[in-house]
Amino acid sequence: MAPWYLTTFAIAEQLYDALIVWKNAGSLNVTSLSLPFFANLVPGTTVGTYFSDSTTFTIIIAEVETYANSFYAVASKYMDIESLSEQFTRMSGTPISAKYFTWSYVALFTVANAMNGWLPASWGATGLEVPATCVVSEDPTVVVTFNVNATTFWGGM
C-alpha cells in the first residue's frame, strides 16, 4: 500500500483545524479519552482544561502544529504540482497511480487554508444539540449492495 496525498494532507488539515478551534476558544480540554494523544506529544500532560495564558497550552499548541507540519512536509516533499497523483511510493516518494487526481489537489488547497488559519463558511446547520446519552436505534437495518464494474491497473513504480 502506498500513501495517498489526500489522506496525508487530511491528517494535517484535521490537526490545523483543531488548532484554530483551540486558539479561538482560548482553551483546550484534555479528557481521559484524548489523553494518550496529548501525552504522546507532550509527556506529562494530564486530564484537565488548559487556558491560552498557560505554559502547557502554549507547549501543546506548538507540538500539535509541529505534528501537523510533519504530515504536510511528507506529502509536499513528494508532490509534483504539475501532475499531482493519487499516491506516492513509501520507499522513494515517486508519484504513482492516477495522475492529475482531483482529490489530491482539493486536499492540498484545503490543508493550505487550514494551515493559514482559514475556516470555510458554515454549511448552515444551526440549533443542533448533542444528546447527553447514546441510545440504541430501534430502526431496522437496511442491507445495501454495491455492484462495481471497473477495470483498473497498477500505476507502476
Short mmCIF file of N, CA and C in Angstrom, two decimals:
data_model
loop_
_atom_site.label_atom_id
_atom_site.label_comp_id
_atom_site.label_asym_id
_atom_site.label_seq_id
_atom_site.Cartn_x
_atom_site.Cartn_y
_atom_site.Cartn_z
N MET A 1 0.84 -1.18 0.00
CA MET A 1 0.00 0.00 0.00
C MET A 1 0.88 1.24 0.00
N ALA A 2 0.51 2.18 -0.83
CA ALA A 2 1.25 3.43 -0.92
C ALA A 2 0.44 4.55 -0.27
N PRO A 3 1.11 5.52 0.35
CA PRO A 3 0.39 6.64 0.94
C PRO A 3 -0.33 7.47 -0.12
N TRP A 4 -1.46 8.01 0.25
CA TRP A 4 -2.22 8.90 -0.61
C TRP A 4 -1.93 10.34 -0.19
N TYR A 5 -1.82 11.22 -1.15
CA TYR A 5 -1.69 12.64 -0.83
C TYR A 5 -2.94 13.09 -0.06
N LEU A 6 -4.09 12.65 -0.53
CA LEU A 6 -5.37 13.03 0.06
C LEU A 6 -5.39 12.76 1.56
N THR A 7 -5.06 11.54 1.97
CA THR A 7 -5.16 11.19 3.39
C THR A 7 -4.04 11.81 4.22
N THR A 8 -2.86 11.94 3.63
CA THR A 8 -1.76 12.54 4.38
C THR A 8 -2.03 14.02 4.64
N PHE A 9 -2.53 14.73 3.61
CA PHE A 9 -2.92 16.12 3.81
C PHE A 9 -4.11 16.24 4.75
N ALA A 10 -5.03 15.27 4.71
CA ALA A 10 -6.22 15.32 5.57
C ALA A 10 -5.84 15.23 7.05
N ILE A 11 -4.85 14.43 7.37
CA ILE A 11 -4.39 14.35 8.76
C ILE A 11 -3.87 15.71 9.22
N ALA A 12 -3.03 16.31 8.39
CA ALA A 12 -2.51 17.63 8.73
C ALA A 12 -3.64 18.64 8.87
N GLU A 13 -4.60 18.60 7.94
CA GLU A 13 -5.72 19.54 7.98
C GLU A 13 -6.53 19.40 9.26
N GLN A 14 -6.79 18.17 9.67
CA GLN A 14 -7.56 17.94 10.90
C GLN A 14 -6.84 18.56 12.10
N LEU A 15 -5.55 18.40 12.15
CA LEU A 15 -4.77 18.96 13.25
C LEU A 15 -4.75 20.50 13.20
N TYR A 16 -4.58 21.06 12.00
CA TYR A 16 -4.63 22.52 11.86
C TYR A 16 -6.01 23.06 12.25
N ASP A 17 -7.07 22.36 11.86
CA ASP A 17 -8.42 22.78 12.25
C ASP A 17 -8.59 22.77 13.77
N ALA A 18 -8.05 21.75 14.42
CA ALA A 18 -8.12 21.69 15.88
C ALA A 18 -7.39 22.89 16.49
N LEU A 19 -6.25 23.24 15.93
CA LEU A 19 -5.50 24.40 16.43
C LEU A 19 -6.33 25.67 16.32
N ILE A 20 -7.02 25.82 15.19
CA ILE A 20 -7.88 27.00 15.00
C ILE A 20 -8.95 27.06 16.09
N VAL A 21 -9.59 25.93 16.34
CA VAL A 21 -10.66 25.86 17.34
C VAL A 21 -10.12 26.18 18.72
N TRP A 22 -9.02 25.57 19.11
CA TRP A 22 -8.47 25.80 20.45
C TRP A 22 -8.02 27.24 20.64
N LYS A 23 -7.39 27.80 19.61
CA LYS A 23 -6.95 29.19 19.72
C LYS A 23 -8.15 30.14 19.82
N ASN A 24 -9.17 29.90 19.01
CA ASN A 24 -10.37 30.74 19.06
C ASN A 24 -11.10 30.60 20.39
N ALA A 25 -11.11 29.40 20.95
CA ALA A 25 -11.79 29.16 22.22
C ALA A 25 -10.97 29.69 23.40
N GLY A 26 -9.67 29.80 23.20
CA GLY A 26 -8.81 30.25 24.29
C GLY A 26 -8.51 29.17 25.30
N SER A 27 -8.83 27.92 24.94
CA SER A 27 -8.55 26.81 25.84
C SER A 27 -8.66 25.50 25.08
N LEU A 28 -8.17 24.46 25.70
CA LEU A 28 -8.37 23.11 25.17
C LEU A 28 -8.58 22.16 26.33
N ASN A 29 -9.43 21.17 26.11
CA ASN A 29 -9.74 20.18 27.14
C ASN A 29 -9.05 18.87 26.83
N VAL A 30 -8.31 18.37 27.80
CA VAL A 30 -7.72 17.04 27.69
C VAL A 30 -8.58 16.13 28.55
N THR A 31 -9.18 15.14 27.91
CA THR A 31 -10.04 14.19 28.62
C THR A 31 -9.30 12.87 28.77
N SER A 32 -9.90 11.94 29.49
CA SER A 32 -9.27 10.62 29.62
C SER A 32 -9.18 9.93 28.26
N LEU A 33 -10.11 10.26 27.37
CA LEU A 33 -10.10 9.68 26.02
C LEU A 33 -9.00 10.30 25.15
N SER A 34 -8.81 11.61 25.25
CA SER A 34 -7.81 12.28 24.40
C SER A 34 -6.41 12.31 25.03
N LEU A 35 -6.31 11.93 26.29
CA LEU A 35 -5.03 11.99 26.99
C LEU A 35 -3.89 11.25 26.27
N PRO A 36 -4.10 10.02 25.76
CA PRO A 36 -2.99 9.35 25.09
C PRO A 36 -2.42 10.15 23.90
N PHE A 37 -3.30 10.81 23.15
CA PHE A 37 -2.84 11.64 22.04
C PHE A 37 -1.95 12.77 22.55
N PHE A 38 -2.45 13.53 23.52
CA PHE A 38 -1.70 14.68 24.03
C PHE A 38 -0.43 14.25 24.77
N ALA A 39 -0.51 13.18 25.55
CA ALA A 39 0.65 12.72 26.32
C ALA A 39 1.75 12.20 25.39
N ASN A 40 1.36 11.69 24.22
CA ASN A 40 2.35 11.25 23.26
C ASN A 40 3.14 12.44 22.72
N LEU A 41 2.47 13.56 22.53
CA LEU A 41 3.13 14.76 22.02
C LEU A 41 3.83 15.55 23.12
N VAL A 42 3.21 15.60 24.29
CA VAL A 42 3.75 16.36 25.42
C VAL A 42 3.70 15.45 26.66
N PRO A 43 4.75 14.67 26.87
CA PRO A 43 4.77 13.78 28.04
C PRO A 43 4.52 14.57 29.33
N GLY A 44 3.75 13.97 30.21
CA GLY A 44 3.44 14.63 31.48
C GLY A 44 2.12 15.38 31.44
N THR A 45 1.51 15.48 30.25
CA THR A 45 0.19 16.12 30.16
C THR A 45 -0.80 15.32 30.98
N THR A 46 -1.71 16.00 31.66
CA THR A 46 -2.73 15.33 32.47
C THR A 46 -4.11 15.79 32.02
N VAL A 47 -5.12 15.08 32.48
CA VAL A 47 -6.50 15.44 32.18
C VAL A 47 -6.80 16.80 32.80
N GLY A 48 -7.46 17.65 32.03
CA GLY A 48 -7.82 18.97 32.55
C GLY A 48 -8.05 19.97 31.42
N THR A 49 -8.37 21.18 31.81
CA THR A 49 -8.56 22.27 30.85
C THR A 49 -7.35 23.18 30.92
N TYR A 50 -6.79 23.47 29.75
CA TYR A 50 -5.62 24.34 29.66
C TYR A 50 -6.03 25.62 28.94
N PHE A 51 -5.82 26.75 29.60
CA PHE A 51 -6.20 28.04 29.04
C PHE A 51 -5.03 28.65 28.28
N SER A 52 -5.35 29.54 27.36
CA SER A 52 -4.34 30.09 26.45
C SER A 52 -3.22 30.86 27.15
N ASP A 53 -3.45 31.29 28.38
CA ASP A 53 -2.39 32.01 29.09
C ASP A 53 -1.47 31.06 29.87
N SER A 54 -1.68 29.75 29.73
CA SER A 54 -0.83 28.80 30.45
C SER A 54 0.32 28.31 29.58
N THR A 55 1.40 27.96 30.22
CA THR A 55 2.56 27.41 29.52
C THR A 55 2.22 26.10 28.84
N THR A 56 1.43 25.26 29.51
CA THR A 56 1.07 23.95 28.94
C THR A 56 0.27 24.12 27.65
N PHE A 57 -0.67 25.06 27.63
CA PHE A 57 -1.43 25.33 26.40
C PHE A 57 -0.47 25.70 25.27
N THR A 58 0.44 26.60 25.54
CA THR A 58 1.40 27.06 24.53
C THR A 58 2.25 25.91 24.01
N ILE A 59 2.70 25.04 24.91
CA ILE A 59 3.53 23.90 24.52
C ILE A 59 2.71 22.92 23.69
N ILE A 60 1.50 22.61 24.12
CA ILE A 60 0.65 21.67 23.37
C ILE A 60 0.37 22.22 21.97
N ILE A 61 0.02 23.49 21.87
CA ILE A 61 -0.25 24.11 20.57
C ILE A 61 0.97 23.97 19.67
N ALA A 62 2.14 24.27 20.19
CA ALA A 62 3.37 24.18 19.39
C ALA A 62 3.64 22.76 18.93
N GLU A 63 3.42 21.79 19.82
CA GLU A 63 3.68 20.39 19.47
C GLU A 63 2.67 19.86 18.45
N VAL A 64 1.41 20.23 18.59
CA VAL A 64 0.39 19.79 17.63
C VAL A 64 0.69 20.42 16.26
N GLU A 65 1.11 21.67 16.26
CA GLU A 65 1.47 22.32 14.99
C GLU A 65 2.67 21.64 14.34
N THR A 66 3.66 21.28 15.13
CA THR A 66 4.82 20.56 14.61
C THR A 66 4.40 19.21 14.03
N TYR A 67 3.50 18.54 14.72
CA TYR A 67 2.99 17.24 14.26
C TYR A 67 2.25 17.40 12.94
N ALA A 68 1.38 18.41 12.85
CA ALA A 68 0.65 18.69 11.60
C ALA A 68 1.64 19.00 10.48
N ASN A 69 2.62 19.83 10.78
CA ASN A 69 3.61 20.20 9.77
C ASN A 69 4.36 18.98 9.24
N SER A 70 4.57 17.98 10.10
CA SER A 70 5.31 16.79 9.65
C SER A 70 4.53 16.01 8.59
N PHE A 71 3.21 15.93 8.72
CA PHE A 71 2.41 15.26 7.70
C PHE A 71 2.41 16.08 6.41
N TYR A 72 2.25 17.38 6.55
CA TYR A 72 2.27 18.25 5.37
C TYR A 72 3.62 18.13 4.65
N ALA A 73 4.69 18.11 5.42
CA ALA A 73 6.04 18.05 4.83
C ALA A 73 6.26 16.78 4.04
N VAL A 74 5.79 15.65 4.56
CA VAL A 74 5.98 14.38 3.85
C VAL A 74 5.27 14.40 2.50
N ALA A 75 4.00 14.80 2.49
CA ALA A 75 3.25 14.79 1.24
C ALA A 75 3.79 15.84 0.27
N SER A 76 4.11 17.01 0.76
CA SER A 76 4.56 18.07 -0.14
C SER A 76 5.97 17.79 -0.69
N LYS A 77 6.77 17.07 0.07
CA LYS A 77 8.13 16.72 -0.39
C LYS A 77 8.06 15.90 -1.67
N TYR A 78 7.05 15.05 -1.80
CA TYR A 78 6.98 14.12 -2.92
C TYR A 78 5.94 14.48 -3.97
N MET A 79 5.40 15.69 -3.91
CA MET A 79 4.36 16.02 -4.90
C MET A 79 4.96 16.78 -6.08
N ASP A 80 4.35 16.55 -7.20
CA ASP A 80 4.65 17.29 -8.42
C ASP A 80 3.38 18.08 -8.72
N ILE A 81 3.40 19.36 -8.44
CA ILE A 81 2.20 20.18 -8.56
C ILE A 81 1.68 20.21 -10.00
N GLU A 82 2.54 19.96 -10.97
CA GLU A 82 2.11 19.95 -12.37
C GLU A 82 1.25 18.74 -12.70
N SER A 83 1.46 17.65 -11.99
CA SER A 83 0.66 16.44 -12.24
C SER A 83 0.49 15.67 -10.94
N LEU A 84 -0.20 16.28 -10.00
CA LEU A 84 -0.38 15.68 -8.68
C LEU A 84 -1.12 14.36 -8.80
N SER A 85 -0.47 13.31 -8.36
CA SER A 85 -1.02 11.96 -8.48
C SER A 85 -1.90 11.60 -7.30
N GLU A 86 -2.37 10.38 -7.33
CA GLU A 86 -3.20 9.85 -6.26
C GLU A 86 -2.35 9.43 -5.06
N GLN A 87 -1.21 8.80 -5.35
CA GLN A 87 -0.38 8.21 -4.31
C GLN A 87 1.09 8.48 -4.58
N PHE A 88 1.93 8.12 -3.59
CA PHE A 88 3.37 8.14 -3.78
C PHE A 88 3.96 6.91 -3.09
N THR A 89 5.08 6.42 -3.58
CA THR A 89 5.66 5.20 -3.01
C THR A 89 6.28 5.49 -1.65
N ARG A 90 6.25 4.49 -0.81
CA ARG A 90 6.83 4.64 0.54
C ARG A 90 8.36 4.74 0.48
N MET A 91 8.96 4.01 -0.42
CA MET A 91 10.42 3.93 -0.44
C MET A 91 11.09 5.14 -1.10
N SER A 92 10.61 5.53 -2.26
CA SER A 92 11.29 6.60 -3.00
C SER A 92 10.49 7.90 -3.06
N GLY A 93 9.19 7.83 -2.74
CA GLY A 93 8.36 9.02 -2.84
C GLY A 93 7.90 9.32 -4.26
N THR A 94 8.17 8.41 -5.17
CA THR A 94 7.77 8.61 -6.56
C THR A 94 6.25 8.64 -6.67
N PRO A 95 5.69 9.68 -7.32
CA PRO A 95 4.24 9.71 -7.52
C PRO A 95 3.79 8.52 -8.37
N ILE A 96 2.69 7.88 -7.96
CA ILE A 96 2.17 6.74 -8.70
C ILE A 96 0.64 6.83 -8.78
N SER A 97 0.10 5.93 -9.53
CA SER A 97 -1.34 5.78 -9.68
C SER A 97 -1.92 6.90 -10.54
N ALA A 98 -3.16 7.28 -10.30
CA ALA A 98 -3.85 8.24 -11.16
C ALA A 98 -3.14 9.60 -11.16
N LYS A 99 -2.82 10.09 -12.35
CA LYS A 99 -2.23 11.43 -12.47
C LYS A 99 -3.35 12.46 -12.49
N TYR A 100 -3.00 13.68 -12.13
CA TYR A 100 -3.96 14.80 -12.12
C TYR A 100 -5.19 14.44 -11.29
N PHE A 101 -4.95 13.83 -10.13
CA PHE A 101 -6.03 13.34 -9.29
C PHE A 101 -6.69 14.52 -8.57
N THR A 102 -7.92 14.82 -8.95
CA THR A 102 -8.64 15.99 -8.45
C THR A 102 -8.64 16.08 -6.94
N TRP A 103 -8.89 14.96 -6.26
CA TRP A 103 -8.99 14.99 -4.80
C TRP A 103 -7.65 15.30 -4.14
N SER A 104 -6.55 14.97 -4.80
CA SER A 104 -5.25 15.35 -4.25
C SER A 104 -5.08 16.86 -4.29
N TYR A 105 -5.52 17.48 -5.40
CA TYR A 105 -5.46 18.94 -5.49
C TYR A 105 -6.37 19.59 -4.45
N VAL A 106 -7.57 19.05 -4.29
CA VAL A 106 -8.51 19.59 -3.30
C VAL A 106 -7.91 19.50 -1.91
N ALA A 107 -7.31 18.36 -1.59
CA ALA A 107 -6.70 18.18 -0.27
C ALA A 107 -5.57 19.17 -0.06
N LEU A 108 -4.79 19.44 -1.10
CA LEU A 108 -3.71 20.43 -1.00
C LEU A 108 -4.28 21.82 -0.70
N PHE A 109 -5.34 22.20 -1.39
CA PHE A 109 -5.94 23.52 -1.18
C PHE A 109 -6.55 23.65 0.22
N THR A 110 -7.26 22.60 0.66
CA THR A 110 -7.93 22.71 1.97
C THR A 110 -6.92 22.67 3.12
N VAL A 111 -5.85 21.90 2.98
CA VAL A 111 -4.84 21.89 4.05
C VAL A 111 -4.11 23.22 4.08
N ALA A 112 -3.87 23.82 2.93
CA ALA A 112 -3.22 25.13 2.90
C ALA A 112 -4.10 26.18 3.59
N ASN A 113 -5.40 26.11 3.35
CA ASN A 113 -6.32 27.04 4.02
C ASN A 113 -6.27 26.85 5.53
N ALA A 114 -6.34 25.61 5.98
CA ALA A 114 -6.32 25.33 7.42
C ALA A 114 -4.99 25.76 8.04
N MET A 115 -3.90 25.50 7.33
CA MET A 115 -2.58 25.87 7.82
C MET A 115 -2.48 27.38 8.03
N ASN A 116 -3.17 28.11 7.19
CA ASN A 116 -3.16 29.57 7.28
C ASN A 116 -4.27 30.13 8.15
N GLY A 117 -4.98 29.24 8.87
CA GLY A 117 -5.98 29.67 9.84
C GLY A 117 -7.32 30.05 9.24
N TRP A 118 -7.58 29.63 8.01
CA TRP A 118 -8.83 29.99 7.34
C TRP A 118 -9.83 28.84 7.45
N LEU A 119 -11.02 29.15 7.93
CA LEU A 119 -12.09 28.16 8.00
C LEU A 119 -13.14 28.48 6.94
N PRO A 120 -13.66 27.46 6.26
CA PRO A 120 -14.72 27.72 5.29
C PRO A 120 -16.00 28.15 6.00
N ALA A 121 -16.91 28.73 5.23
CA ALA A 121 -18.20 29.14 5.79
C ALA A 121 -18.96 27.93 6.30
N SER A 122 -19.81 28.15 7.26
CA SER A 122 -20.64 27.09 7.82
C SER A 122 -21.58 26.53 6.75
N TRP A 123 -21.95 25.28 6.90
CA TRP A 123 -22.91 24.66 5.98
C TRP A 123 -24.32 25.09 6.33
N GLY A 124 -24.48 25.85 7.41
CA GLY A 124 -25.79 26.39 7.74
C GLY A 124 -26.54 25.64 8.82
N ALA A 125 -25.98 24.58 9.36
CA ALA A 125 -26.67 23.85 10.42
C ALA A 125 -26.67 24.70 11.69
N THR A 126 -27.84 24.89 12.26
CA THR A 126 -27.93 25.68 13.49
C THR A 126 -28.83 24.95 14.49
N GLY A 127 -28.65 25.26 15.74
CA GLY A 127 -29.52 24.72 16.78
C GLY A 127 -29.35 23.23 17.04
N LEU A 128 -28.23 22.66 16.63
CA LEU A 128 -28.01 21.24 16.86
C LEU A 128 -27.52 21.02 18.28
N GLU A 129 -28.00 19.95 18.90
CA GLU A 129 -27.57 19.62 20.25
C GLU A 129 -27.15 18.16 20.30
N VAL A 130 -26.06 17.91 20.98
CA VAL A 130 -25.59 16.55 21.17
C VAL A 130 -26.35 15.96 22.34
N PRO A 131 -26.96 14.77 22.17
CA PRO A 131 -27.70 14.17 23.29
C PRO A 131 -26.76 13.85 24.45
N ALA A 132 -27.29 13.88 25.64
CA ALA A 132 -26.50 13.59 26.83
C ALA A 132 -26.07 12.13 26.89
N THR A 133 -26.88 11.23 26.34
CA THR A 133 -26.54 9.81 26.32
C THR A 133 -26.83 9.23 24.94
N CYS A 134 -26.14 8.18 24.62
CA CYS A 134 -26.37 7.48 23.36
C CYS A 134 -27.49 6.47 23.55
N VAL A 135 -28.31 6.31 22.54
CA VAL A 135 -29.43 5.37 22.61
C VAL A 135 -29.34 4.42 21.42
N VAL A 136 -29.65 3.17 21.68
CA VAL A 136 -29.67 2.18 20.60
C VAL A 136 -30.88 2.48 19.72
N SER A 137 -30.64 2.54 18.43
CA SER A 137 -31.72 2.84 17.50
C SER A 137 -32.62 1.63 17.32
N GLU A 138 -33.91 1.88 17.26
CA GLU A 138 -34.88 0.82 17.02
C GLU A 138 -35.15 0.65 15.53
N ASP A 139 -34.50 1.51 14.71
CA ASP A 139 -34.70 1.43 13.27
C ASP A 139 -34.14 0.11 12.74
N PRO A 140 -34.81 -0.44 11.74
CA PRO A 140 -34.32 -1.70 11.17
C PRO A 140 -33.03 -1.47 10.38
N THR A 141 -32.24 -2.51 10.29
CA THR A 141 -31.03 -2.47 9.48
C THR A 141 -31.41 -2.63 8.02
N VAL A 142 -30.78 -1.89 7.17
CA VAL A 142 -31.06 -1.96 5.74
C VAL A 142 -29.84 -2.55 5.05
N VAL A 143 -30.04 -3.57 4.26
CA VAL A 143 -28.95 -4.18 3.51
C VAL A 143 -28.77 -3.39 2.22
N VAL A 144 -27.54 -3.02 1.96
CA VAL A 144 -27.21 -2.28 0.74
C VAL A 144 -26.16 -3.07 -0.02
N THR A 145 -26.36 -3.22 -1.32
CA THR A 145 -25.41 -3.93 -2.16
C THR A 145 -24.88 -2.98 -3.23
N PHE A 146 -23.56 -2.93 -3.35
CA PHE A 146 -22.93 -2.13 -4.39
C PHE A 146 -22.37 -3.08 -5.44
N ASN A 147 -22.69 -2.84 -6.68
CA ASN A 147 -22.13 -3.60 -7.78
C ASN A 147 -21.20 -2.68 -8.57
N VAL A 148 -19.93 -3.03 -8.59
CA VAL A 148 -18.95 -2.21 -9.26
C VAL A 148 -18.37 -2.99 -10.42
N ASN A 149 -18.43 -2.39 -11.59
CA ASN A 149 -17.84 -2.98 -12.78
C ASN A 149 -16.76 -2.02 -13.24
N ALA A 150 -15.51 -2.32 -12.90
CA ALA A 150 -14.43 -1.39 -13.22
C ALA A 150 -13.19 -2.16 -13.65
N THR A 151 -12.48 -1.59 -14.58
CA THR A 151 -11.20 -2.14 -14.99
C THR A 151 -10.12 -1.22 -14.44
N THR A 152 -9.24 -1.77 -13.66
CA THR A 152 -8.17 -0.96 -13.09
C THR A 152 -6.84 -1.60 -13.43
N PHE A 153 -5.78 -0.85 -13.23
CA PHE A 153 -4.45 -1.38 -13.43
C PHE A 153 -3.51 -0.70 -12.46
N TRP A 154 -2.47 -1.39 -12.11
CA TRP A 154 -1.47 -0.89 -11.19
C TRP A 154 -0.73 0.26 -11.86
N GLY A 155 -0.56 1.35 -11.16
CA GLY A 155 0.08 2.54 -11.71
C GLY A 155 1.57 2.42 -11.93
N GLY A 156 2.18 1.38 -11.37
CA GLY A 156 3.62 1.19 -11.54
C GLY A 156 4.43 1.97 -10.55
N MET A 157 5.68 1.72 -10.54
CA MET A 157 6.56 2.41 -9.59
C MET A 157 7.61 3.19 -10.32
#
